mmCIF file of C-alpha atoms in Angstrom:
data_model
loop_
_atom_site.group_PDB
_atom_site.id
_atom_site.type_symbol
_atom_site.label_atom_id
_atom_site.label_comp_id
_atom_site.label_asym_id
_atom_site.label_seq_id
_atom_site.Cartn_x
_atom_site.Cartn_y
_atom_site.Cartn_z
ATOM 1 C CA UNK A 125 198.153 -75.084 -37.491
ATOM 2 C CA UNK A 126 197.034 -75.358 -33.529
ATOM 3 C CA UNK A 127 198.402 -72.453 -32.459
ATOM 4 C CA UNK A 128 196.297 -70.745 -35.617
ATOM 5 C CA UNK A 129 193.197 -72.485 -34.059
ATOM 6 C CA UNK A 130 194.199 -71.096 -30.805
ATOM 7 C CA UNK A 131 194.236 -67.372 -32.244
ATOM 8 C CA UNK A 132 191.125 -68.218 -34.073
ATOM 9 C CA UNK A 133 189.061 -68.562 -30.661
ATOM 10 C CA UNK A 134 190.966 -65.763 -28.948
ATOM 11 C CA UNK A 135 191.391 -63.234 -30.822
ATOM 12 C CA UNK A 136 189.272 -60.870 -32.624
ATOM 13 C CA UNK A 137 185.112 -61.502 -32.813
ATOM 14 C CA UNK A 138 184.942 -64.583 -30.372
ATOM 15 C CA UNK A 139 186.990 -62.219 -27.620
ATOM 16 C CA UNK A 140 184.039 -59.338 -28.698
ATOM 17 C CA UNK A 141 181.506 -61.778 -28.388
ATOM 18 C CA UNK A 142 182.669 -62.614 -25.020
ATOM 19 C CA UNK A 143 182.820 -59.612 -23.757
ATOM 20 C CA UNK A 144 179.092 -58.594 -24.763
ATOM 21 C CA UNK A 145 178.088 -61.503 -22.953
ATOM 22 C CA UNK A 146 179.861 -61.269 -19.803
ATOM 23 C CA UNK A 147 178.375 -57.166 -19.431
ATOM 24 C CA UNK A 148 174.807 -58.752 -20.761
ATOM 25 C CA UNK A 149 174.905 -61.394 -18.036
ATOM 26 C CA UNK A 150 176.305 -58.504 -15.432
ATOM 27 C CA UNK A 151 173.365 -56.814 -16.688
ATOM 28 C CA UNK A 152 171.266 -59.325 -15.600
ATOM 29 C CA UNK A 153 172.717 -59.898 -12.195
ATOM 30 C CA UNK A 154 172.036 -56.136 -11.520
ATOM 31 C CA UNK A 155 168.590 -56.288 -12.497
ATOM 32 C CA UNK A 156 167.219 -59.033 -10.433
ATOM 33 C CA UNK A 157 168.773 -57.837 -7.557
ATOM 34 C CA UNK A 158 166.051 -55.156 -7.338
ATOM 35 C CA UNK A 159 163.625 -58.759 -6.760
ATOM 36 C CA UNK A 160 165.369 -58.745 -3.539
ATOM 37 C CA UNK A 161 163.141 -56.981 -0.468
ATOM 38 C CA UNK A 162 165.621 -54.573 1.420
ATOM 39 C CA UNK A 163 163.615 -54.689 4.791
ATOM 40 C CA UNK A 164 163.102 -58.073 4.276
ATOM 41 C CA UNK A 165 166.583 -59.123 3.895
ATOM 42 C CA UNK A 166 167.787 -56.864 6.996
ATOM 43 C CA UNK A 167 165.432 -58.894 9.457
ATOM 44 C CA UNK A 168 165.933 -62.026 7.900
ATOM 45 C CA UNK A 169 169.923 -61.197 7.881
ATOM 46 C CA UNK A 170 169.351 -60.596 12.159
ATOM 47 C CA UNK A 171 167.742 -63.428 12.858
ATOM 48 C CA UNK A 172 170.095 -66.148 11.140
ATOM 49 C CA UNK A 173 173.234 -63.924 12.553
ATOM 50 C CA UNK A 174 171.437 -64.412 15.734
ATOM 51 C CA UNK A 175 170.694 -67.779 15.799
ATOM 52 C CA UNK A 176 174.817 -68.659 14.005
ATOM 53 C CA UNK A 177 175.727 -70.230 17.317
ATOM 54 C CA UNK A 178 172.532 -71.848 18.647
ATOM 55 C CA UNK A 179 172.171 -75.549 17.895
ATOM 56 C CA UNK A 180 169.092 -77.083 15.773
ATOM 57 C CA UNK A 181 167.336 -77.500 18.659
ATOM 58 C CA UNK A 182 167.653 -74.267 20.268
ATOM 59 C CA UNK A 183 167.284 -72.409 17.193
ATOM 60 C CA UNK A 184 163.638 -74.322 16.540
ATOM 61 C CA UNK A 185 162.590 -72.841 20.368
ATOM 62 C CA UNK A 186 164.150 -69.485 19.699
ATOM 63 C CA UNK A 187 161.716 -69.156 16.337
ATOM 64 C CA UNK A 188 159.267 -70.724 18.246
ATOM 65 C CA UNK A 189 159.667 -68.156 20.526
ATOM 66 C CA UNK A 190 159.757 -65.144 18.920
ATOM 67 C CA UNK A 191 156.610 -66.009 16.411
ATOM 68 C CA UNK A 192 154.969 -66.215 19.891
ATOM 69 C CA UNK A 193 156.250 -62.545 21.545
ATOM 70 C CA UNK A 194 155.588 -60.803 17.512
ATOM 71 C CA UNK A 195 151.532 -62.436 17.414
ATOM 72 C CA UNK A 196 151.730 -61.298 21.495
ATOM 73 C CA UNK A 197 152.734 -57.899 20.282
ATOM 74 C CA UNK A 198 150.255 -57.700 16.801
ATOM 75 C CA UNK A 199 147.067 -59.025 19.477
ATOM 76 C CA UNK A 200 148.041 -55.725 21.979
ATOM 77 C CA UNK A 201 148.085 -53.175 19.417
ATOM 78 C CA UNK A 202 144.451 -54.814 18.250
ATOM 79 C CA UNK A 203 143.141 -54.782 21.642
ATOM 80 C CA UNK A 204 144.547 -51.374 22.218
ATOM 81 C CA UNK A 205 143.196 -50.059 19.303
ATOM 82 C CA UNK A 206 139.356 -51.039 20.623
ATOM 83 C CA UNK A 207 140.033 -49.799 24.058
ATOM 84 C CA UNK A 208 141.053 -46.454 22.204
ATOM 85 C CA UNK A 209 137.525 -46.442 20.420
ATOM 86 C CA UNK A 210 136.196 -46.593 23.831
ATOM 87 C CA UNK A 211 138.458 -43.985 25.434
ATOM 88 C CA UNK A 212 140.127 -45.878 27.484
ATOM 89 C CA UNK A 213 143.270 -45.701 25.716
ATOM 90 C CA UNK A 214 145.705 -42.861 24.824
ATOM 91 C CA UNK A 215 146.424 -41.651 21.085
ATOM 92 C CA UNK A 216 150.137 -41.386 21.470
ATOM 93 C CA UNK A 217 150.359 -45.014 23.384
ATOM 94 C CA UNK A 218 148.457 -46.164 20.499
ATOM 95 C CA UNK A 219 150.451 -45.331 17.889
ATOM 96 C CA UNK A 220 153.805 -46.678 19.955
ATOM 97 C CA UNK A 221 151.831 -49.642 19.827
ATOM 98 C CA UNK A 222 150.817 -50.119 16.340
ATOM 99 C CA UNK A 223 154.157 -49.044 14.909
ATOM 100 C CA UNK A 224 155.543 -52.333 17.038
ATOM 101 C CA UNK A 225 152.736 -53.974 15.570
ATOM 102 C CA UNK A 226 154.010 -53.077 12.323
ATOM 103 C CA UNK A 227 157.391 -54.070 12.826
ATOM 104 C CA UNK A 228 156.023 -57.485 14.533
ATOM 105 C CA UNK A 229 154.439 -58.765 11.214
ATOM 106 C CA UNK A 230 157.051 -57.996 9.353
ATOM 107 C CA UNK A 231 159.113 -59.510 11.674
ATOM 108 C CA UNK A 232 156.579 -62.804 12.032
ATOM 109 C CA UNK A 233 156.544 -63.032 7.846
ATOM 110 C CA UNK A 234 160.533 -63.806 8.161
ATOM 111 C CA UNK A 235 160.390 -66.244 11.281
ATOM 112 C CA UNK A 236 157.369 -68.109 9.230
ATOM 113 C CA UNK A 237 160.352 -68.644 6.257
ATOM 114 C CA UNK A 238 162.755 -69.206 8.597
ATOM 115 C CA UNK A 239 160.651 -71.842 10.516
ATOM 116 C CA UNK A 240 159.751 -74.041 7.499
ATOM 117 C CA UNK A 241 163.155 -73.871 6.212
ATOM 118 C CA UNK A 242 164.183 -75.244 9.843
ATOM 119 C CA UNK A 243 161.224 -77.689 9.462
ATOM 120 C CA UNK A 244 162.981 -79.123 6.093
ATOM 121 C CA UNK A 245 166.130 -79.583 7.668
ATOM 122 C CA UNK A 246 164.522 -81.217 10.691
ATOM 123 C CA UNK A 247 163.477 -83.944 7.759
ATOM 124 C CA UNK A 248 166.983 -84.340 6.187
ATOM 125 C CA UNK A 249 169.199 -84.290 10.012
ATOM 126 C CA UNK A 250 166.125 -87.592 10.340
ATOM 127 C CA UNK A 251 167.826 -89.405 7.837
ATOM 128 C CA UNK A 252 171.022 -88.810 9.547
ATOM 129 C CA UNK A 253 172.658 -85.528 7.692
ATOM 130 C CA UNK A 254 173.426 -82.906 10.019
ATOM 131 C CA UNK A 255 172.784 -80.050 8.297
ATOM 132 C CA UNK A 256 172.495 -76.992 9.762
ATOM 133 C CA UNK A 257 170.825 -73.326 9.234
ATOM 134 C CA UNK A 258 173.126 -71.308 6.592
ATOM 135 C CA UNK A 259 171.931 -67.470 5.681
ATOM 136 C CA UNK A 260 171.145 -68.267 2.010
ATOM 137 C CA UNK A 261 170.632 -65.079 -0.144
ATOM 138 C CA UNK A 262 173.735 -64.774 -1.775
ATOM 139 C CA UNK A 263 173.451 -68.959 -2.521
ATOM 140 C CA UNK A 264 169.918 -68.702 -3.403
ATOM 141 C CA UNK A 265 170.663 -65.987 -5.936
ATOM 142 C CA UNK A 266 173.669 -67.786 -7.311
ATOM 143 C CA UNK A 267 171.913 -70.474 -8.357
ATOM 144 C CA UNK A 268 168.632 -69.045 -9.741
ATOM 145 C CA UNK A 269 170.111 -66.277 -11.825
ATOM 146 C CA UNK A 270 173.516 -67.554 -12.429
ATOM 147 C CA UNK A 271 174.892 -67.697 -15.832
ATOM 148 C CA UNK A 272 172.854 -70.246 -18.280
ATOM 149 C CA UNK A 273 170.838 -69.255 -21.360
ATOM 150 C CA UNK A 274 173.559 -66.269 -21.473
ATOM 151 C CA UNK A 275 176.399 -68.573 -21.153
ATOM 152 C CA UNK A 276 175.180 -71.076 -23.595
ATOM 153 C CA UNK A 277 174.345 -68.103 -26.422
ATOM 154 C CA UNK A 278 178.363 -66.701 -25.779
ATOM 155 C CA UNK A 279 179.903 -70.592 -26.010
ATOM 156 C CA UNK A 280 177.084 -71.206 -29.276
ATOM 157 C CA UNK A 281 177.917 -67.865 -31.215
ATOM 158 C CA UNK A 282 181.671 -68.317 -31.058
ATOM 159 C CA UNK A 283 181.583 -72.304 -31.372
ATOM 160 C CA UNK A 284 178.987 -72.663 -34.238
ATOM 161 C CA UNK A 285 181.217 -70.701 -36.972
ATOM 162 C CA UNK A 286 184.629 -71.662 -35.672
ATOM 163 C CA UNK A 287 183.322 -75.542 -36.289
ATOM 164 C CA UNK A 288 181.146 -74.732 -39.382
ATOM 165 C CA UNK A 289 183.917 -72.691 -41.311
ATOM 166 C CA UNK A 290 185.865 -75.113 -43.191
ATOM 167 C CA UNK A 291 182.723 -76.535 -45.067
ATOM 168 C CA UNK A 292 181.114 -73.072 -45.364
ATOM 169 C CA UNK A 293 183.496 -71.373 -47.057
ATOM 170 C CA UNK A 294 185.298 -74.507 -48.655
ATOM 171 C CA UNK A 295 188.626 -74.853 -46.555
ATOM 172 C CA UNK A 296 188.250 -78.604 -46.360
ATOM 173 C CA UNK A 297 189.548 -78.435 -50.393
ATOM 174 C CA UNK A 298 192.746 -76.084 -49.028
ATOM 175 C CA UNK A 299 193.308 -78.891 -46.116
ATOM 176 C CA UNK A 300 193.084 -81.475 -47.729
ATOM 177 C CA UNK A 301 196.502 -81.478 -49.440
ATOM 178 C CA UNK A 302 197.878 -80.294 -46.613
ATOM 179 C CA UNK A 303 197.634 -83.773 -44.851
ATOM 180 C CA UNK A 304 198.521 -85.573 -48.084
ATOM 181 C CA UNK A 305 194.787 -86.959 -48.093
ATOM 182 C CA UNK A 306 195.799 -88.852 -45.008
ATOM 183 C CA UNK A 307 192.634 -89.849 -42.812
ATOM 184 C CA UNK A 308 194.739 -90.660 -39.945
ATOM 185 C CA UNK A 309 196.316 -87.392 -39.723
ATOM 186 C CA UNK A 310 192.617 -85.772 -40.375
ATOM 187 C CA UNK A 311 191.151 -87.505 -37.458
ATOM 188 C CA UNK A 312 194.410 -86.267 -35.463
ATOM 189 C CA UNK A 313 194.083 -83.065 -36.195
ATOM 190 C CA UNK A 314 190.085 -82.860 -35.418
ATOM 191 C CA UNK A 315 191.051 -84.487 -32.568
ATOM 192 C CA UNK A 316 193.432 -81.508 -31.393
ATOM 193 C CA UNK A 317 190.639 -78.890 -32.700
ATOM 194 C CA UNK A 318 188.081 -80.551 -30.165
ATOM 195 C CA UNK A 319 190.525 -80.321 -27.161
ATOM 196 C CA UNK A 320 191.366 -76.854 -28.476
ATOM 197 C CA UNK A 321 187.021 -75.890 -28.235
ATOM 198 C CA UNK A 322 186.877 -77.879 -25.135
ATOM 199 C CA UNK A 323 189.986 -75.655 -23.695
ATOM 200 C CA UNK A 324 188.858 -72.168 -24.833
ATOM 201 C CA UNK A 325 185.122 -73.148 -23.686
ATOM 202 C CA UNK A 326 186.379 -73.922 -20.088
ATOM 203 C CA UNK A 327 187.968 -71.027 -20.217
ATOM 204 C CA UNK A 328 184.945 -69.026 -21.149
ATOM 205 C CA UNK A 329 183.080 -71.063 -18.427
ATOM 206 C CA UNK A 330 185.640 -70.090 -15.240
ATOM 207 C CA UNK A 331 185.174 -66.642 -16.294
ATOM 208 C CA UNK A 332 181.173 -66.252 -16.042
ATOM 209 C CA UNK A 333 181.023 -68.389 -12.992
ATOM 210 C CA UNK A 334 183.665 -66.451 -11.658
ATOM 211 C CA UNK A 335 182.183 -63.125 -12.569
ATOM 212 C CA UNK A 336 178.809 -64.978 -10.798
ATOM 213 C CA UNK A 337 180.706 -65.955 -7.511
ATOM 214 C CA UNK A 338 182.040 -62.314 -7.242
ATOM 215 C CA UNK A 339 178.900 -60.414 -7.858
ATOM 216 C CA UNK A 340 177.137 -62.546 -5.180
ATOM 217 C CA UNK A 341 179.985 -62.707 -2.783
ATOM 218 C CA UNK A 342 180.256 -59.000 -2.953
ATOM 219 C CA UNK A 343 176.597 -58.151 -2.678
ATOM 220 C CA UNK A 344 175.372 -60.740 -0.392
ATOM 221 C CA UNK A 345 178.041 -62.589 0.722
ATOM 222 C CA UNK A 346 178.597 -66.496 0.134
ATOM 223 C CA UNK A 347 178.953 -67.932 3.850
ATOM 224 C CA UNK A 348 180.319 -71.669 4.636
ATOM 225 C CA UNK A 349 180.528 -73.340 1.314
ATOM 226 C CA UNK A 350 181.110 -76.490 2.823
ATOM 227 C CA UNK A 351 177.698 -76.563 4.133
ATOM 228 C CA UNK A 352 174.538 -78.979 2.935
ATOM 229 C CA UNK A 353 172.575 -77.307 0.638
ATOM 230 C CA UNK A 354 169.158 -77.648 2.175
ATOM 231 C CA UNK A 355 171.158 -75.680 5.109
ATOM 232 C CA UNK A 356 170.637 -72.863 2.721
ATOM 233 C CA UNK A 357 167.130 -73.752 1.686
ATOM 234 C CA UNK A 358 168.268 -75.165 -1.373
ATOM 235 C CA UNK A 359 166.722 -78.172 -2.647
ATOM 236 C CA UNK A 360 168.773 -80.693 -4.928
ATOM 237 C CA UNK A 361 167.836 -84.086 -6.215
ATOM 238 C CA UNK A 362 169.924 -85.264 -3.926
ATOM 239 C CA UNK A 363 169.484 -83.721 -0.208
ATOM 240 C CA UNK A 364 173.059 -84.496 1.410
ATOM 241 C CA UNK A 365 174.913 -82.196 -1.909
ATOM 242 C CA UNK A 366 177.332 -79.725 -0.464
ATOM 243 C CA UNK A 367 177.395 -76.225 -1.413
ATOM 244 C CA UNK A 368 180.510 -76.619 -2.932
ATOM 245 C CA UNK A 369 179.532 -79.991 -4.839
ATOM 246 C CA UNK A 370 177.010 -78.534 -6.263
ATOM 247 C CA UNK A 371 179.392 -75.404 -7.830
ATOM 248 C CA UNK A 372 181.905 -78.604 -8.553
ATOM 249 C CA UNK A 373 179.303 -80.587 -10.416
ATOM 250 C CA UNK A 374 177.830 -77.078 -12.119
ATOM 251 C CA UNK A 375 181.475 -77.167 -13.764
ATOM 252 C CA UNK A 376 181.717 -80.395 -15.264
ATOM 253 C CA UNK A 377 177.699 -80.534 -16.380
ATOM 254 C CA UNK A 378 178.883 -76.974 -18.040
ATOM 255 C CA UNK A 379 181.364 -78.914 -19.813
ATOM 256 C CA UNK A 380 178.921 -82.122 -20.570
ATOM 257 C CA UNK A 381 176.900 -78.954 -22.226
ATOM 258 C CA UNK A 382 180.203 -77.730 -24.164
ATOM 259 C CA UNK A 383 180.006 -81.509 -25.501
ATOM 260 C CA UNK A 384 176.177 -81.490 -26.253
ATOM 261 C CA UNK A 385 176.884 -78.203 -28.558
ATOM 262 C CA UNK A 386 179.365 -79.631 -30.493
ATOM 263 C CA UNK A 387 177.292 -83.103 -30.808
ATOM 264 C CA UNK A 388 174.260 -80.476 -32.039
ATOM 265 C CA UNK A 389 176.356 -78.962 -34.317
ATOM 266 C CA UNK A 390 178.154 -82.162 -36.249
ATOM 267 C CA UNK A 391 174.575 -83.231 -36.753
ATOM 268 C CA UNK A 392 173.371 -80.073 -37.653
ATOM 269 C CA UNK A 393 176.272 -79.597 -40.290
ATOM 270 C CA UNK A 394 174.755 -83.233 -42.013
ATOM 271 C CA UNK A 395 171.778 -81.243 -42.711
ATOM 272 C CA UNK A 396 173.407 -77.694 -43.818
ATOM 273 C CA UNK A 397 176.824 -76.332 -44.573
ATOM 274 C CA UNK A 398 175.741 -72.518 -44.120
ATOM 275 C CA UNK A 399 176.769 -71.374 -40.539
ATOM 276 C CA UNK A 400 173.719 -68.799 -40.282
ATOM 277 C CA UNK A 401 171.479 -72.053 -41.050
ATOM 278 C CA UNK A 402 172.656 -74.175 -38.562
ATOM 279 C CA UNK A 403 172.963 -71.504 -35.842
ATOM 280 C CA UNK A 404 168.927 -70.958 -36.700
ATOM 281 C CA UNK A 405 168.102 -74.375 -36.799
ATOM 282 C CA UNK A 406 170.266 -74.922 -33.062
ATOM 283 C CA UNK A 407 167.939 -71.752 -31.387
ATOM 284 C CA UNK A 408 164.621 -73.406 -33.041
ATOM 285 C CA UNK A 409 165.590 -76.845 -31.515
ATOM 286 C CA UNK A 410 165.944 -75.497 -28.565
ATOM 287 C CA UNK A 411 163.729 -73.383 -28.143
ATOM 288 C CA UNK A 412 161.351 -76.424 -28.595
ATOM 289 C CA UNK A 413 163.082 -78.282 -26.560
ATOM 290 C CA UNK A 414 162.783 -75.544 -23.571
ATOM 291 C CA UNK A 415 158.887 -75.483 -24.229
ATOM 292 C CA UNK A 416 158.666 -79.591 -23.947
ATOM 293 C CA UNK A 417 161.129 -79.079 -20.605
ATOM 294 C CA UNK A 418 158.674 -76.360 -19.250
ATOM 295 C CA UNK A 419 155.333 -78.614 -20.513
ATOM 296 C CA UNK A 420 156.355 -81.693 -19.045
ATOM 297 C CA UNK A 421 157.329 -79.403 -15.568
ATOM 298 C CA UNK A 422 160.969 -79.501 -15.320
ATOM 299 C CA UNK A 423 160.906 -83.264 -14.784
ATOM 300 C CA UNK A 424 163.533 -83.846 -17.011
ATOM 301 C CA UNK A 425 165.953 -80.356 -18.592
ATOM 302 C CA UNK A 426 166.360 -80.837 -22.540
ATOM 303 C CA UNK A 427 167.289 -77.492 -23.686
ATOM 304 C CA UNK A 428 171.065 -77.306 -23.651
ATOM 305 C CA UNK A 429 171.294 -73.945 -21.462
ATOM 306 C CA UNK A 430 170.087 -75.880 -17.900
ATOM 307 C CA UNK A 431 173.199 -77.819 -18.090
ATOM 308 C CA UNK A 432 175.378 -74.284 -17.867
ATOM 309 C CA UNK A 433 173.134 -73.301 -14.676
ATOM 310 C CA UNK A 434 171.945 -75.320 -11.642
ATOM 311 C CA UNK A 435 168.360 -76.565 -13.206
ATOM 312 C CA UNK A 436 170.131 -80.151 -13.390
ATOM 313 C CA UNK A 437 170.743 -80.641 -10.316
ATOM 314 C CA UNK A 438 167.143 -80.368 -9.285
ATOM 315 C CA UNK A 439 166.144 -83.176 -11.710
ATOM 316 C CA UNK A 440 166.398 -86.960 -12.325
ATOM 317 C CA UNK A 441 170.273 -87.618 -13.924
ATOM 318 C CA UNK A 442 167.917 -88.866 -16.945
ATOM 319 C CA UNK A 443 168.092 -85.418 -19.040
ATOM 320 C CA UNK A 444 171.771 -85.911 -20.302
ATOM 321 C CA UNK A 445 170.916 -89.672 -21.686
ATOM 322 C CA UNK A 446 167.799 -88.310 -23.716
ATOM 323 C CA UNK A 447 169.550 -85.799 -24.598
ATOM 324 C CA UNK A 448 172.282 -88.257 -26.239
ATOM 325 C CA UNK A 449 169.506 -90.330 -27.559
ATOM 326 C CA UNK A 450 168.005 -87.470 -29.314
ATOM 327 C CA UNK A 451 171.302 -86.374 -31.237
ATOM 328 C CA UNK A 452 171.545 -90.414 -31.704
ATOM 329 C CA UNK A 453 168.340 -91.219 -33.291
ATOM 330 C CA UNK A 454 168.264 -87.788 -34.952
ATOM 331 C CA UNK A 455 172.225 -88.910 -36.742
ATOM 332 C CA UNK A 456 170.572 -92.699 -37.436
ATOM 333 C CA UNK A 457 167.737 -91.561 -38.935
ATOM 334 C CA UNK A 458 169.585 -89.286 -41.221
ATOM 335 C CA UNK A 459 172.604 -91.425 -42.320
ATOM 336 C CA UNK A 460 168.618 -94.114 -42.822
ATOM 337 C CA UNK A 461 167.412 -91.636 -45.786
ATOM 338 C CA UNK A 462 170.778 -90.932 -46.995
ATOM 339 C CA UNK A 463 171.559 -94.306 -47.728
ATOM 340 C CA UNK A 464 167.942 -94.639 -48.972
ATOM 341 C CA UNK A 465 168.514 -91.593 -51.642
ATOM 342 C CA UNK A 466 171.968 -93.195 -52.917
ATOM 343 C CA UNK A 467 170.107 -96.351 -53.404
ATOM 344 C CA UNK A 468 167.476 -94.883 -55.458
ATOM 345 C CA UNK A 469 170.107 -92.626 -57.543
ATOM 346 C CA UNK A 470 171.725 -95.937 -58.422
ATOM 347 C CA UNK A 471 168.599 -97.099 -59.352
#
């Protein structure tokens, strides 16, 4: 019966469903790339190659430095341009002049970035963390359009019916002999059918963060992953998380968010046995849930699809316990009326 629970979730529509997802979410990747300024990205990509081997302190000066020479360069080409309305300039030296200028404030807009990003990590190397400077594109675009509402639909669509089927269509009444009406060996097998979801959705989860990691690595490049975050301009809850703690910890709040479907769904199931109904019901609650999380400012993440990308680890570790809370009031207050309705039937 495992192994047929195993086929179930890999073969036929939840392997289709996957695979829409994963070119859906590629899809995605592709498109916000174009948010990414070319020019931009080539001087910013100089000036953190540059500064690689300079410590803290002499890459502070170096900005320092060249925000001084760009604003030295922008102020000639303005004077020049007022000694040329007075004819004391040449045309051609002019325009020498004001193309530099050009390239000086684009060049000045990137060392203003990079200087308050080295101004943040002055404030965290205070408390004693010795982070350092870390060229974050490919990190920053990682973890703002890696896979989450995507990732979260793909596990939902092929979780919801495989969990819902038996009381949709009726198979508890075929099972049921099967275990000689033994509750034991019911619990044992549900048991084995949750380890078999938990399985296929890690599964599912390695290959979209994988397909993430590549896209970025390949496009961008992904340099020292052992670095502090905030080296990278990143900022966590917690300032001294590691670029590769926060891709550890992605994968096991992914998982806590495998658990949180499944939690959804049992309740959902107490209030419908239709899987179209409680698949509906799941995208309305949280859909609200992703209005109250936007409303109240991302102080706390209650729709399910932050815990699948990096929004938790921005926030308080406060969402996943009202998130239990939730599915536990929500289960108390219904098992409340139904034992309110029996009493009034026997009545």
């Amino acid at each position: 019966i495992i192994s047929y629970e195993i086929k179930k979730l890999f073969f036929g529509k939840p392997m289709l469903t996957l695979g829409v997802m994963l070119i859906l979410q590629l899809l995605v990747l592709n498109v916000f790339s174009g948010v990414i300024n070319g020019d931009y990205e080539k001087i910013y990509k100089h000036y953190v190659t540059e500064m690689s081997g300079m410590s803290y302190e002499e890459q502070t000066d170096y900005v320092i430095s060249e925000k001084i020479n760009a604003s030295k360069t922008i102020a000639d080409a303005s004077k020049a341009k007022n000694l040329y309305k007075e004819g004391k300039e040449t045309e051609e030296n002019l325009l020498r002049l004001q193309q530099m200028a050009g390239a000086a404030t684009s060049n000045l807009s990137v060392l203003e970035t990079i200087g308050e990003h080295l101004s943040s990590i002055g404030v965290i190397r205070e408390d004693g963390i010795e982070a350092t400077l870390v060229y974050s594109t490919g990190w920053k675009y990682l973890f703002e359009y890696g896979s989450s509402l995507i990732l979260m639909l793909c596990i939902s669509l092929i979780m919801i019916p495989y969990i819902a089927v038996e009381e949709d269509t009726e198979m508890l009444s075929i099972l049921s002999p099967m275990f000689c009406n033994d509750k034991n060996v019911k619990k044992k097998f549900a048991r084995r059918k949750q380890l078999v979801m938990l399985l296929v959705s890690f599964f599912i989860i390695l290959i979209f963060k994988a397909t993430d990691i590549i896209f970025c690595l390949l496009n961008y490049g992904l340099p020292d992953v052992s670095a502090y975050a905030v080296g990278a301009g990143i900022n966590f809850y917690y300032p001294s998380m590691r670029l590769l703690g926060a891709l550890l910890i992605n994968a096991i709040t992914s998982l806590l968010g495998v658990f949180l479907i499944i939690a959804w769904v049992g309740f959902l199931k107490r209030i419908t046995k239709k899987t179209l109904h409680i698949i509906i019901l799941f995208a309305i609650t949280q859909i609200v849930f992703y209005i109250i999380s936007t409303w109240l400012n991302k102080f706390v993440v209650l729709d399910i699809s932050g815990y699948f990308g990096y929004a938790l680890l921005d926030e308080t570790p406060i969402s996943p316990l009202i998130q239990c809370a939730v599915i536990g009031i929500g289960c108390a207050v219904y098992k409340t009326v139904e034992k309110l309705q029996c009493k009034t039937k026997i009545s």
